[in-house]
Coordinates of N, CA and C and ligand atoms in Angstrom, one line a residue:
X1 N -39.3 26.6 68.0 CA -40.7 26.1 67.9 C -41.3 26.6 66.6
X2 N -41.3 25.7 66.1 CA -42.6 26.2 64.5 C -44.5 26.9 64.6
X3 N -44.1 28.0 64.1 CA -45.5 28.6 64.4 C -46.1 28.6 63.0
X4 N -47.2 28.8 63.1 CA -48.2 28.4 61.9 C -47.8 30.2 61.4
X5 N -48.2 30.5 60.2 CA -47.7 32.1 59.5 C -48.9 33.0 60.3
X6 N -50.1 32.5 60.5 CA -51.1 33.4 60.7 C -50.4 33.7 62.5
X7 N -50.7 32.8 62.9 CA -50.2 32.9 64.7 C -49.1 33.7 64.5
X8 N -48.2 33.3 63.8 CA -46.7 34.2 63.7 C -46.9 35.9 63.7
X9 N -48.0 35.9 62.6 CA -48.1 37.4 62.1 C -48.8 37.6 63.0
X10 N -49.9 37.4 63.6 CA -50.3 38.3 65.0 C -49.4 38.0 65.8
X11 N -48.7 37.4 66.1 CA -47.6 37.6 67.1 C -47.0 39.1 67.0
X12 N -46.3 38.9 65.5 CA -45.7 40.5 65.3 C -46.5 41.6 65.6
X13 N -47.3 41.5 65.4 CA -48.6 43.0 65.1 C -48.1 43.0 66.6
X14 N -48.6 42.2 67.6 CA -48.3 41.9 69.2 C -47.4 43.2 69.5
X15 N -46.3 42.4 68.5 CA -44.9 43.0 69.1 C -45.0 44.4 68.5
X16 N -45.3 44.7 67.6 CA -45.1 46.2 67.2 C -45.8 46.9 67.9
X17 N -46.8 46.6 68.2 CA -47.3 47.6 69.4 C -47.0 47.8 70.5
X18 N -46.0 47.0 71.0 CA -45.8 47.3 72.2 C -44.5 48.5 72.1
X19 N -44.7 49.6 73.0 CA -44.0 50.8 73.0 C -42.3 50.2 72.8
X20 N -41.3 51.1 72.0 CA -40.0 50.2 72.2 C -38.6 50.2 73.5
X21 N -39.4 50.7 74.4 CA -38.7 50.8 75.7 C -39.3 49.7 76.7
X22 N -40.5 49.4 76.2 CA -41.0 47.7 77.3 C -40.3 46.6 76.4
X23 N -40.3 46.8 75.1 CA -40.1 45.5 74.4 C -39.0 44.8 75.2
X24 N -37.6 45.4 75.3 CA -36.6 44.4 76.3 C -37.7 43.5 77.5
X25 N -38.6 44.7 78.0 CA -38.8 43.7 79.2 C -39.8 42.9 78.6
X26 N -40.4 42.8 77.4 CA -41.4 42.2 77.4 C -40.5 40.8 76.4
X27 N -39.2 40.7 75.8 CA -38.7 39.7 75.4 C -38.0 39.1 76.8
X28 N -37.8 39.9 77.6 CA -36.9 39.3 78.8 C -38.3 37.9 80.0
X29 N -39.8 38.9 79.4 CA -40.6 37.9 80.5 C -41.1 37.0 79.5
X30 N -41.0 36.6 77.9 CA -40.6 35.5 77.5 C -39.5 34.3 77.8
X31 N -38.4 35.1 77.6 CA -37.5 34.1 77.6 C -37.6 33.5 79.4
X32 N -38.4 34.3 80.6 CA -38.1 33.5 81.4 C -39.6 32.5 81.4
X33 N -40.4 32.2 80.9 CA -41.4 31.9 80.5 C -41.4 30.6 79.5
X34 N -40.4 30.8 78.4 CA -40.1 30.0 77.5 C -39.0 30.2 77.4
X35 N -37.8 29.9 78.2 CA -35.9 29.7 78.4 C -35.7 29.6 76.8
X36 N -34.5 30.2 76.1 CA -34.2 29.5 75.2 C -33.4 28.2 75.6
X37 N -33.3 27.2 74.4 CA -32.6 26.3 74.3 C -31.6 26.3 73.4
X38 N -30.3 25.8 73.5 CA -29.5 25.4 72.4 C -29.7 24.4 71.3
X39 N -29.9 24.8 70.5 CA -30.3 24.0 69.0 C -29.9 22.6 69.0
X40 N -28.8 22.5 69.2 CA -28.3 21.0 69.4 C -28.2 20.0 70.6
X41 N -28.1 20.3 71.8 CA -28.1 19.4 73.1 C -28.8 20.3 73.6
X42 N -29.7 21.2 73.8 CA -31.1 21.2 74.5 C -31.3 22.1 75.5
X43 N -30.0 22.3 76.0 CA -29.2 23.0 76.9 C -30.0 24.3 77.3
X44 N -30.6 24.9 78.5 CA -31.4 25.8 78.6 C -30.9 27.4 79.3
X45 N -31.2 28.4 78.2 CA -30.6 29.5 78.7 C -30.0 30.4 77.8
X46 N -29.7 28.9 76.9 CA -29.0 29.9 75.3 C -29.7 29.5 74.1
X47 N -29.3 30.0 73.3 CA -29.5 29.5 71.3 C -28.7 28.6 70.7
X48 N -27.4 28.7 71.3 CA -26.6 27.9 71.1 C -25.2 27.9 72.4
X49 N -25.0 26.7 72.9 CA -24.1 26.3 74.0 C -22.6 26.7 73.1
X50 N -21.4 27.2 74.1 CA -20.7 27.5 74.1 C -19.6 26.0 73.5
X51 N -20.3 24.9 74.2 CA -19.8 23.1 73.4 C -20.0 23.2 71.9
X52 N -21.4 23.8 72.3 CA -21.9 22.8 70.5 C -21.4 24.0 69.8
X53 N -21.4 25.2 69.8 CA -20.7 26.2 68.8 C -19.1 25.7 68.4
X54 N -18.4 25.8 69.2 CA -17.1 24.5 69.0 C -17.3 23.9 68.0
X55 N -18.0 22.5 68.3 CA -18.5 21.3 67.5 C -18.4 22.0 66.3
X56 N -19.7 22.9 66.6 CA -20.1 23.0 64.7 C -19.0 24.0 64.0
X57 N -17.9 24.0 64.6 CA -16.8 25.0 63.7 C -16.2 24.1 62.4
X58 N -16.3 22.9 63.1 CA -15.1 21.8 62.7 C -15.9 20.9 61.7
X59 N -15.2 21.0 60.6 CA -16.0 20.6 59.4 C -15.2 19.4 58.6
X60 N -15.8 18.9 58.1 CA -14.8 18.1 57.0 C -14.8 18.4 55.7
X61 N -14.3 18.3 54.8 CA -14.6 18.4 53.2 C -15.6 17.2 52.5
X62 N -16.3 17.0 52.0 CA -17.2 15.9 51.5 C -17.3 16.5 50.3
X63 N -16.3 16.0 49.0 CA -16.6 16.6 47.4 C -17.5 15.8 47.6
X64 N -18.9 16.5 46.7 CA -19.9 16.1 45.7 C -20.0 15.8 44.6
X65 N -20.5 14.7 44.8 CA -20.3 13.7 43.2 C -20.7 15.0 42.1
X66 N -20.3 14.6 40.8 CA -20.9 15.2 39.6 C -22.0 15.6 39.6
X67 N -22.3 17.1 39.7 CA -23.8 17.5 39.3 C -23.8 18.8 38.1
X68 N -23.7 17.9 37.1 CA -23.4 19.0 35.6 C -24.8 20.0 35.8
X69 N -24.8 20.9 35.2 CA -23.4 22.1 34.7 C -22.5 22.8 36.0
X70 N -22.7 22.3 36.9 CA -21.7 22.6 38.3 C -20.6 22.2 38.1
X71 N -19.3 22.9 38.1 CA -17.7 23.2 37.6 C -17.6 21.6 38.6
X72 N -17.5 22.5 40.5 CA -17.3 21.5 41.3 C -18.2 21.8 42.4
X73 N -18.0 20.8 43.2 CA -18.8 21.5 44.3 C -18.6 20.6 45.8
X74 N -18.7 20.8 47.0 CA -18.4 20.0 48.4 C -19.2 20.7 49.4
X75 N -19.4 20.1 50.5 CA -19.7 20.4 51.9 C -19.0 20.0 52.7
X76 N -19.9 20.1 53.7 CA -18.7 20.4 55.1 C -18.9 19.8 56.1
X77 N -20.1 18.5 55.6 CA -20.2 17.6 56.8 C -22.1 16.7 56.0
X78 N -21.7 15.6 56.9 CA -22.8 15.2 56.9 C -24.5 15.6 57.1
X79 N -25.6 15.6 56.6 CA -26.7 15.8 56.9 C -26.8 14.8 58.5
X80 N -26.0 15.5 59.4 CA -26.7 13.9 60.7 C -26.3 15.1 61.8
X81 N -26.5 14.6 63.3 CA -26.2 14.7 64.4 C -26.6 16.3 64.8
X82 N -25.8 16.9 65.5 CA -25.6 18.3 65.4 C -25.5 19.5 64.8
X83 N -24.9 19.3 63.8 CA -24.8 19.8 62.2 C -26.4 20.0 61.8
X84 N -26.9 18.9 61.5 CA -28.6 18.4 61.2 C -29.4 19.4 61.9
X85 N -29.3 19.2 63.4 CA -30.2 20.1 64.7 C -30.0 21.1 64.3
X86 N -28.8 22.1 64.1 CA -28.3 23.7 63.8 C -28.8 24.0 62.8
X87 N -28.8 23.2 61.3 CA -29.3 23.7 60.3 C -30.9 23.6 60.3
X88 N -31.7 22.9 60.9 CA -32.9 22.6 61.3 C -33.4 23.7 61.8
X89 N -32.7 24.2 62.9 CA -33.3 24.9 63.8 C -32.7 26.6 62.7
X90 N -32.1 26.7 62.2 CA -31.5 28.0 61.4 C -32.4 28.4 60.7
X91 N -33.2 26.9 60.0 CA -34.1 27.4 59.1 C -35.6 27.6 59.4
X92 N -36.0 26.6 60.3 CA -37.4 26.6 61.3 C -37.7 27.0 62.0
X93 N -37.1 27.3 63.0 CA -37.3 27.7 64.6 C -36.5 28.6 65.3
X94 N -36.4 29.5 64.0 CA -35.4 31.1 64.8 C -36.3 32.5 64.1
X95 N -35.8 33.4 65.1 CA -36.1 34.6 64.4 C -34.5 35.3 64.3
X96 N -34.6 36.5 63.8 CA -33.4 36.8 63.2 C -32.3 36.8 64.0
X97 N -32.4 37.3 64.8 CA -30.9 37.2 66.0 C -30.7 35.8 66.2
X98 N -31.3 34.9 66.6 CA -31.2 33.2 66.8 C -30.3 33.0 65.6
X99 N -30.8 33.0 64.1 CA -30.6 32.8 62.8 C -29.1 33.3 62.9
X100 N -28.8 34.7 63.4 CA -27.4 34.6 63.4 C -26.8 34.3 64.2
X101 N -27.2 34.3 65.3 CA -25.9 33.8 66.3 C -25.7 32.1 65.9
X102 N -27.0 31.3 65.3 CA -26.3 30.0 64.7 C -25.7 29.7 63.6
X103 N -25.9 30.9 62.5 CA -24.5 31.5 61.2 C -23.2 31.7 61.5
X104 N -23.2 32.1 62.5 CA -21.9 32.4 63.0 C -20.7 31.0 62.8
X105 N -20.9 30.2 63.9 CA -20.3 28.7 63.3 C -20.4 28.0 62.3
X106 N -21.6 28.4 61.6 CA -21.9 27.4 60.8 C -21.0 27.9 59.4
X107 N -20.8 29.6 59.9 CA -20.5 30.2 58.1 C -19.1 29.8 58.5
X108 N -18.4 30.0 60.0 CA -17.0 30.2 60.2 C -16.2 28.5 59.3
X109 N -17.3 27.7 59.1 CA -17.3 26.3 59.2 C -16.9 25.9 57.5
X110 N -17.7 26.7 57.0 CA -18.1 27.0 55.7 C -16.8 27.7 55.4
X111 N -16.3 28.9 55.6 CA -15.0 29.4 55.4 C -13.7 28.6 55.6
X112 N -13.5 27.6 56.6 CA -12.5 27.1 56.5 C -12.2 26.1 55.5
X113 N -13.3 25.8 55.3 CA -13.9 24.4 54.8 C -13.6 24.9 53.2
X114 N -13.5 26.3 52.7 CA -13.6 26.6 51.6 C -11.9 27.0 51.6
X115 N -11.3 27.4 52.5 CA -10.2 28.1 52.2 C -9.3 26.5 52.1
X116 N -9.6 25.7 52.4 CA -9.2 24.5 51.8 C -9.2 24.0 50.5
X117 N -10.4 24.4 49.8 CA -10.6 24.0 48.6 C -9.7 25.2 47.3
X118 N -9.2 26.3 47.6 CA -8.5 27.1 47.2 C -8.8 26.9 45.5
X119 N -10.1 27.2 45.6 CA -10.6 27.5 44.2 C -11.0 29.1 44.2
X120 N -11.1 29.3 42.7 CA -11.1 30.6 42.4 C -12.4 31.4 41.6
X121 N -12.4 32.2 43.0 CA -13.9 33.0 42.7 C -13.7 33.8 42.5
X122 N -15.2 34.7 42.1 CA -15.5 36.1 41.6 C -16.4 36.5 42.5
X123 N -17.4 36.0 42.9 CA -18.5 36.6 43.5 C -19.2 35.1 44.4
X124 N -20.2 35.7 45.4 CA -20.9 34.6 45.8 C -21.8 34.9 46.4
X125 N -22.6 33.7 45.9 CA -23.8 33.7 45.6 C -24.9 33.0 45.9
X126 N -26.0 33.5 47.0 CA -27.0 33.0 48.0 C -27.8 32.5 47.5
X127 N -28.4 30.5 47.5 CA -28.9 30.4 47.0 C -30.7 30.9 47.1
X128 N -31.1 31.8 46.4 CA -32.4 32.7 46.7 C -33.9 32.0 47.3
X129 N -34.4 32.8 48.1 CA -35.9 32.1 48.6 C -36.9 32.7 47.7
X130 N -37.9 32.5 47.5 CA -38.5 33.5 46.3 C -39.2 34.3 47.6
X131 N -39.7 35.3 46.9 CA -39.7 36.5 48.2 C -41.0 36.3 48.4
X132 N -41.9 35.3 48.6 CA -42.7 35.1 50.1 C -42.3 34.1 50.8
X133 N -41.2 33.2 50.8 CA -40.7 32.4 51.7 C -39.6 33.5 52.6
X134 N -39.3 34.3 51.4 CA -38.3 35.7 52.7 C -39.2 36.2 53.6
X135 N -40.4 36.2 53.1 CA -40.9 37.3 54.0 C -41.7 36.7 55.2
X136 N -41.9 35.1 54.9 CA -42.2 34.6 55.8 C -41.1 34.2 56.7
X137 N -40.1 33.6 56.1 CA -38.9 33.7 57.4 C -38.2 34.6 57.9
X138 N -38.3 35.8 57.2 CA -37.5 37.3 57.6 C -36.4 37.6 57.1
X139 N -35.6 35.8 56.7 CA -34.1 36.4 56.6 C -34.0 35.1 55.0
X140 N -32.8 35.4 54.7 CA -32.4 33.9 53.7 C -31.2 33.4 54.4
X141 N -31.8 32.0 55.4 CA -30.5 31.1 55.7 C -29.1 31.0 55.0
X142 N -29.1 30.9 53.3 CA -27.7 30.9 52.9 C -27.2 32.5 52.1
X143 N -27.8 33.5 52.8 CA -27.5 34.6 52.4 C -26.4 34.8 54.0
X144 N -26.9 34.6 55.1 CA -26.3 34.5 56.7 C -24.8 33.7 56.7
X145 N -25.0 32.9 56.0 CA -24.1 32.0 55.7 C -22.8 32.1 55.0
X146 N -23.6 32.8 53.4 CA -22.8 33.6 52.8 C -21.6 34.2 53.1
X147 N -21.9 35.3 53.5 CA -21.7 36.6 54.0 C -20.2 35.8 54.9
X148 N -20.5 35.0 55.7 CA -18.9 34.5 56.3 C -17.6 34.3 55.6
X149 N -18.2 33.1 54.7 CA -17.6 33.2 53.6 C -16.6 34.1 53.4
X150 N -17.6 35.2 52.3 CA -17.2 36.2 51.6 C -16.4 37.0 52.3
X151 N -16.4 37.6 53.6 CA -16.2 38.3 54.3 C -14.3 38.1 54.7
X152 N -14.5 36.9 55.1 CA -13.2 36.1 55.4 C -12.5 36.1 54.4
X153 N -12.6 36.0 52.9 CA -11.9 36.2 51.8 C -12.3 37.1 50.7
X154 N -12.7 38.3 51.5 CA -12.4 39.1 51.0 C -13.4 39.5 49.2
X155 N -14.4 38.5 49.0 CA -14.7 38.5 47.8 C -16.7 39.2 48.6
X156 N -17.0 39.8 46.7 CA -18.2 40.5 47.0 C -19.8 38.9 47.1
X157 N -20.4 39.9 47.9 CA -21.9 38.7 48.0 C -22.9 39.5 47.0
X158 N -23.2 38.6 46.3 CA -24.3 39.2 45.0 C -25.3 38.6 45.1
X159 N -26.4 38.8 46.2 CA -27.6 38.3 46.5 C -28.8 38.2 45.3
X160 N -28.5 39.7 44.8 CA -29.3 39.7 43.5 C -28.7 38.9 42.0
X161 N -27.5 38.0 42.2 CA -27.3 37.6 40.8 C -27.8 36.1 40.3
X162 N -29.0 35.6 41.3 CA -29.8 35.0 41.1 C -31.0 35.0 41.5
X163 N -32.3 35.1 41.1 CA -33.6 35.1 42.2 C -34.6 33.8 41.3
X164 N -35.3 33.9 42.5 CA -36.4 32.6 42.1 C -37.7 33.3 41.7
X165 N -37.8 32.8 40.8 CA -39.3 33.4 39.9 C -40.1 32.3 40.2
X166 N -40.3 31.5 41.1 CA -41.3 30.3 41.4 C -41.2 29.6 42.5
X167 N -42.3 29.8 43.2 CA -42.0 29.3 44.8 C -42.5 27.4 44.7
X168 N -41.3 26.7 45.1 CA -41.6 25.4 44.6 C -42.0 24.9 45.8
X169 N -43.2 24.4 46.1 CA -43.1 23.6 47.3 C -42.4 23.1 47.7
X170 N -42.4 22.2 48.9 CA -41.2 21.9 49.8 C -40.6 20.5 48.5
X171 N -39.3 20.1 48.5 CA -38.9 19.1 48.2 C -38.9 18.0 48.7
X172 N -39.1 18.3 50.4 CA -38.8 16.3 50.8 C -39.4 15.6 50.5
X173 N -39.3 14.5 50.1 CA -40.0 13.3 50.0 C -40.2 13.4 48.6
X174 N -39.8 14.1 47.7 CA -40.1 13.8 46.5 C -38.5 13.4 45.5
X175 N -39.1 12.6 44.4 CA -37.3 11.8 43.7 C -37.0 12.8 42.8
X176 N -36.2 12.2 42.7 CA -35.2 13.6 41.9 C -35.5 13.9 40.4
X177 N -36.3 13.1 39.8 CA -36.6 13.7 38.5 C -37.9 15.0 38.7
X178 N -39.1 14.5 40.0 CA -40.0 15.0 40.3 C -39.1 16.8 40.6
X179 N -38.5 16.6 41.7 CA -37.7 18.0 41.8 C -37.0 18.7 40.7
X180 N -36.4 18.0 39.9 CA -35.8 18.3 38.6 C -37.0 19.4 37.7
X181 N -38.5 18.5 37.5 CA -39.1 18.8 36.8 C -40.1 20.0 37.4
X182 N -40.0 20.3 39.1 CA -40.2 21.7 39.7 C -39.4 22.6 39.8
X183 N -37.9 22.2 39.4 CA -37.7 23.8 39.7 C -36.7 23.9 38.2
X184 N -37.3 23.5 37.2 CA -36.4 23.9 35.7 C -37.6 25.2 35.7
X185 N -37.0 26.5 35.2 CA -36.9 27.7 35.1 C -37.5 28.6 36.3
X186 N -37.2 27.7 37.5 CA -37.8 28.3 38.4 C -37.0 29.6 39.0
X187 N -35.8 30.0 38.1 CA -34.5 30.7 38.6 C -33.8 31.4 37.5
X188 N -33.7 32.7 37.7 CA -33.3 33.4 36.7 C -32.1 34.2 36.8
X189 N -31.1 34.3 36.0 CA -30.0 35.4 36.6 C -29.7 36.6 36.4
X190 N -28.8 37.5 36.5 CA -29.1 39.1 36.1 C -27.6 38.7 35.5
X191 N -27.7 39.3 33.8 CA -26.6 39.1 32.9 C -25.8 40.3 33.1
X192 N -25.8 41.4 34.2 CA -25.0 42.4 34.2 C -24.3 41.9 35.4
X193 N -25.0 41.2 35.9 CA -24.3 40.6 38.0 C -23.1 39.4 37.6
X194 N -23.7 38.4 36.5 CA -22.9 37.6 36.8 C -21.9 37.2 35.1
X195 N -22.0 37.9 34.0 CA -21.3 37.9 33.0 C -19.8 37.7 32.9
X196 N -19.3 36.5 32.8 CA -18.0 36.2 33.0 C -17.4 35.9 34.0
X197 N -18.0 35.9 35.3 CA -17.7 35.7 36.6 C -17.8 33.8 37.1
X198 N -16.9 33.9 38.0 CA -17.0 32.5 38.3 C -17.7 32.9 39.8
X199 N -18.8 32.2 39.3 CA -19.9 31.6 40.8 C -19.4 30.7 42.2
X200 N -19.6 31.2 43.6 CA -19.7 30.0 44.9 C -20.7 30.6 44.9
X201 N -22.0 29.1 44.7 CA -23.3 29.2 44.6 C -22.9 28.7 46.7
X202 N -23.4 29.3 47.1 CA -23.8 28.6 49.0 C -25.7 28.5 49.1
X203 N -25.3 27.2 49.8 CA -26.6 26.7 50.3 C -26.5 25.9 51.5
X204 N -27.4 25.4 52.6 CA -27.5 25.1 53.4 C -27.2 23.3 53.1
X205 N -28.3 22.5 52.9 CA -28.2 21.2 52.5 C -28.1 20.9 50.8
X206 N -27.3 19.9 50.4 CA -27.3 19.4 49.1 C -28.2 18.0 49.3
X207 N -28.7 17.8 48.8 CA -29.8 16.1 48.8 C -29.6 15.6 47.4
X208 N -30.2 16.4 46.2 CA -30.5 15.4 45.3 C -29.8 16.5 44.5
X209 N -29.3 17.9 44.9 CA -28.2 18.8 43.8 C -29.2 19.5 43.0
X210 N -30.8 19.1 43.0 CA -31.7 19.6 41.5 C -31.5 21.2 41.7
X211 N -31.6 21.7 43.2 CA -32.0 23.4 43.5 C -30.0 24.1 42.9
X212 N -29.1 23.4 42.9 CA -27.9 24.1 43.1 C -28.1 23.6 41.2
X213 N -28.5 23.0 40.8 CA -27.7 22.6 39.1 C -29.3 23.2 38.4
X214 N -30.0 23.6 39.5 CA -31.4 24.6 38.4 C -30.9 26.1 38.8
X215 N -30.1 26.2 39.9 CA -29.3 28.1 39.9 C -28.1 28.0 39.1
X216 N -27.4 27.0 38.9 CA -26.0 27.3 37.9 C -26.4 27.3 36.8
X217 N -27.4 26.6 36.1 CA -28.0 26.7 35.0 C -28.5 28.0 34.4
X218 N -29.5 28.5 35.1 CA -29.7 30.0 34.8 C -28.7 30.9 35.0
X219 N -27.3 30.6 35.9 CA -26.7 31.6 36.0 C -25.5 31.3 34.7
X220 N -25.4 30.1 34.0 CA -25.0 30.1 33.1 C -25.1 30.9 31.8
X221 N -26.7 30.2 31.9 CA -27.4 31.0 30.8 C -27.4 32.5 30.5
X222 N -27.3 33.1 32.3 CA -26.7 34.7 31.4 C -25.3 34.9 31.3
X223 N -24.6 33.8 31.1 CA -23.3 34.7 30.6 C -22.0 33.9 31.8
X224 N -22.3 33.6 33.0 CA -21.6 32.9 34.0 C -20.2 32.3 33.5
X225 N -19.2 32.7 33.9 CA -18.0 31.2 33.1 C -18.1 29.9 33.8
X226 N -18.3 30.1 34.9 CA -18.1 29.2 35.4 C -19.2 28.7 36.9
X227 N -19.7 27.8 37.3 CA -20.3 27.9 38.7 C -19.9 26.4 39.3
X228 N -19.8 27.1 41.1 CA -19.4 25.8 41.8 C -19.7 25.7 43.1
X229 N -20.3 25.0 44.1 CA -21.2 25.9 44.7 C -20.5 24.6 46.4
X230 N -20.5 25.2 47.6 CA -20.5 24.7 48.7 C -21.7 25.0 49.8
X231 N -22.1 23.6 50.2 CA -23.2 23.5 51.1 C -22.5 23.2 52.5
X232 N -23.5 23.5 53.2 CA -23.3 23.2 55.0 C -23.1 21.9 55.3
X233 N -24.0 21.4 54.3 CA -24.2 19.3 54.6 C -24.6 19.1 53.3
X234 N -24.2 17.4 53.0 CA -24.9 16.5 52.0 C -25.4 15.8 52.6
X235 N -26.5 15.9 51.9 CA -27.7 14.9 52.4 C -27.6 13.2 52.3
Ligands
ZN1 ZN1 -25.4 22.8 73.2

């Protein structure tokens, strides 16, 4: 459920006060108050059903068309169905434990989906929230994500080798030259993080490519050989 930031933040204040030996009971007479649901079929009791976790393991490869200066780049399924619900709810309607336990599939998803593509990296690389969208959501979706990835093959996650110097309003609904022309220098790299290294830029959805070819671009520009980046879905 989407809470407005002000309601959210007294919520927290809520919760930090409460001594940390009630708090179990006091998340326990939520949840029976407001049951969790499973992100995708609705299912009441969990965050995510033992089915739909399954589902969302199993990915397909979808190369992405040409988006210069991006080497190459693919996802791992459609923007639709289930896939859609998980990433929806990953980025809107979780707090941090939810957020992972629905990373979990989604990164494992992301890893297979990559060890397919048997391209060759150096580092990888979260695409950045600028830090009041972190601090409003607590976590970075494709930093959770990441981390599967990397972990599974064994390569480092360089969260800092790109950050966003400009918080761009939301993109839906806007065409792609409009997004183009919000987020050119909205993104800077650190020329010691990524000098010579070949980039997996990870992000949640690809739509119009402008957010993944405005972070290769700056990560070019310090020094990058190369960048190529896998998303969860194309839009
Ligand atoms: Zn389910």
């Amino acid at each position: 459920m989407k809470t407005d930031p002000d309601r959210q933040s007294t919520a927290l204040h809520r919760e930090a006060r409460i001594p940390a030996g009630l708090r179990a009971l006091y998340t326990l007479a939520l949840d029976l108050i407001f049951p969790p649901r499973c992100a995708c079929c609705g299912r009441v009791d969990t965050v995510l059903c033992d089915h739909c976790a399954d589902e969302l393991v199993r990915g397909d490869i979808i190369l992405l068309p040409p988006m210069p200066p991006i080497h190459s780049g693919a996802a791992c399924g459609k923007y639709a169905g289930s896939l859609r619900s998980a990433i929806h709810a990953l980025k809107y309607e979780s707090d941090y434990s939810t957020a992972q336990r629905l990373a979990l599939p989604l990164g494992q998803r992301m890893a297979a989906v990559f060890a397919q593509l048997a391209w060759k990296i150096d580092i990888v690389v979260p695409v950045p929230l600028h830090t009041s969208r972190l601090r409003e959501r607590g976590y970075n979706q494709s930093m959770l994500l990441g981390v599967h990835v990397a972990h599974q093959f064994d390569l480092p996650v360089v969260p800092d080798a790109v950050t966003r110097l400009r918080s761009t309003a939301s993109q839906v609904g806007r065409s792609s030259a409009e997004r183009e022309r919000a987020l050119k220098d909205a993104f800077a790299a650190q020329p010691h993080l990524v000098d010579g290294q070949i980039l997996l830029l990870i992000d949640d959805v690809c739509t119009t490519g402008a957010t993944l070819r405005a972070c290769a671009q700056a990560a070019l520009n310090a020094g990058a050989r190369q960048v190529t980046c896998l998303t969860l879905a194309s839009a």
